[in-house]
């Protein structure tokens, strides 16, 4: 397994990260989830990404149980705060000092650990002063509850403002977690530049566009049972990709993958691993065998010729700028 520094920090992570959004505590049973974690560890993946909101806290609990017998110092654990978990009281969401402190405490308890390696602001909070948010993170760093700070799905100006405050507070803001894939490249519109300028690395989620880039969803066909597109929680996130003309275009990546000597999923992951400013790519797995298959991406080289072929195949279906009707963060807390 390749290791990379997360941003300009001294923290090393596995270049492939196991995430458990839409899987642990929801799509797959606990035994299958724990097996996936074991297989990830066996394949050199030691970095795990979760969030308090995933399956309303259940995903963190499953991960905590799965890692209970692993030496903590051998792991990098990352979680997030912003969305409400179970409760919908006036302070149960956002990035207020109160919600950050309470959420961190609850995440540590569910994960069975004394600290998080990276604690991430899951979205930007327009209703809380950024100074309050960053000071809360700073106090958690000084208390030893978190080691590094990250953000997720923030705009360039928000990243720059947060980085300025982080320097003033002398805390390590080292990452931005963002959706990034062959089909969704909006981070290349200013976000990557803001991160590079401020020493932050990218953690990429949905690298396979929720499975669309594996080629398993074909135009005109109903998604097979137990696939993410057939699951209620996953289907709503995939609606934008489940268009016949787009799915037909994606099938064209098969010949590109064949030329590269790999599978379609490996092509998509290798492409991301070769992009500037990418520190880690977050993979999910409903089956342990998917992890072993995805690790094969580390042996794939993406050159200029393959890049050109990919762009030619996907063409107009690539999203380059953030759609106005799809903002990164809600203007009001949930």
PDB file of C-alpha atoms in Angstrom, residues 16-20 23-25 28-48 62-63 66-67 70 283-295:
ATOM      1  CA  UNK A  16      -6.653   4.357  -0.339  1.00  0.00           C
ATOM      2  CA  UNK A  17      -8.913   5.099   2.627  1.00  0.00           C
ATOM      3  CA  UNK A  18     -11.834   2.924   3.715  1.00  0.00           C
ATOM      4  CA  UNK A  19     -14.972   4.977   4.266  1.00  0.00           C
ATOM      5  CA  UNK A  20     -18.315   3.743   5.586  1.00  0.00           C
ATOM      6  CA  UNK A  23     -22.537   0.944   4.071  1.00  0.00           C
ATOM      7  CA  UNK A  24     -21.764   0.243   7.734  1.00  0.00           C
ATOM      8  CA  UNK A  25     -24.832   0.309   9.933  1.00  0.00           C
ATOM      9  CA  UNK A  28     -24.540  -4.144   4.916  1.00  0.00           C
ATOM     10  CA  UNK A  29     -24.838  -6.154   8.113  1.00  0.00           C
ATOM     11  CA  UNK A  30     -22.322  -5.746  10.913  1.00  0.00           C
ATOM     12  CA  UNK A  31     -20.470  -9.008  10.249  1.00  0.00           C
ATOM     13  CA  UNK A  32     -19.886  -8.091   6.613  1.00  0.00           C
ATOM     14  CA  UNK A  33     -18.759  -4.613   7.672  1.00  0.00           C
ATOM     15  CA  UNK A  34     -16.258  -5.991  10.167  1.00  0.00           C
ATOM     16  CA  UNK A  35     -14.922  -8.400   7.555  1.00  0.00           C
ATOM     17  CA  UNK A  36     -14.421  -5.473   5.166  1.00  0.00           C
ATOM     18  CA  UNK A  37     -12.380  -3.664   7.813  1.00  0.00           C
ATOM     19  CA  UNK A  38     -10.218  -6.755   8.386  1.00  0.00           C
ATOM     20  CA  UNK A  39      -9.588  -7.181   4.673  1.00  0.00           C
ATOM     21  CA  UNK A  40      -8.716  -3.490   4.378  1.00  0.00           C
ATOM     22  CA  UNK A  41      -6.119  -3.877   7.116  1.00  0.00           C
ATOM     23  CA  UNK A  42      -4.747  -7.028   5.463  1.00  0.00           C
ATOM     24  CA  UNK A  43      -4.282  -5.039   2.250  1.00  0.00           C
ATOM     25  CA  UNK A  44      -2.378  -2.235   3.962  1.00  0.00           C
ATOM     26  CA  UNK A  45      -5.225   0.240   4.410  1.00  0.00           C
ATOM     27  CA  UNK A  46      -4.786   1.806   7.831  1.00  0.00           C
ATOM     28  CA  UNK A  47      -6.778   5.005   7.331  1.00  0.00           C
ATOM     29  CA  UNK A  48     -10.520   5.020   7.994  1.00  0.00           C
ATOM     30  CA  UNK A  62     -19.491  -0.570  13.792  1.00  0.00           C
ATOM     31  CA  UNK A  63     -16.055   0.837  12.960  1.00  0.00           C
ATOM     32  CA  UNK A  66     -14.195  -3.669  14.094  1.00  0.00           C
ATOM     33  CA  UNK A  67     -10.989  -1.933  15.207  1.00  0.00           C
ATOM     34  CA  UNK A  70      -5.973  -3.108  16.596  1.00  0.00           C
ATOM     35  CA  UNK A 283     -13.400   3.808  -1.171  1.00  0.00           C
ATOM     36  CA  UNK A 284     -16.528   2.137   0.165  1.00  0.00           C
ATOM     37  CA  UNK A 285     -17.316  -1.544   0.098  1.00  0.00           C
ATOM     38  CA  UNK A 286     -20.446  -3.597   0.540  1.00  0.00           C
ATOM     39  CA  UNK A 287     -18.299  -6.724   0.081  1.00  0.00           C
ATOM     40  CA  UNK A 288     -14.729  -7.384   1.199  1.00  0.00           C
ATOM     41  CA  UNK A 289     -13.792  -8.593  -2.297  1.00  0.00           C
ATOM     42  CA  UNK A 290     -14.397  -5.051  -3.612  1.00  0.00           C
ATOM     43  CA  UNK A 291     -11.562  -3.773  -1.446  1.00  0.00           C
ATOM     44  CA  UNK A 292      -9.097  -6.291  -2.866  1.00  0.00           C
ATOM     45  CA  UNK A 293     -10.225  -5.385  -6.380  1.00  0.00           C
ATOM     46  CA  UNK A 294      -9.856  -1.628  -5.762  1.00  0.00           C
ATOM     47  CA  UNK A 295      -6.333  -2.042  -4.391  1.00  0.00           C
TER      48      UNK A 295
END
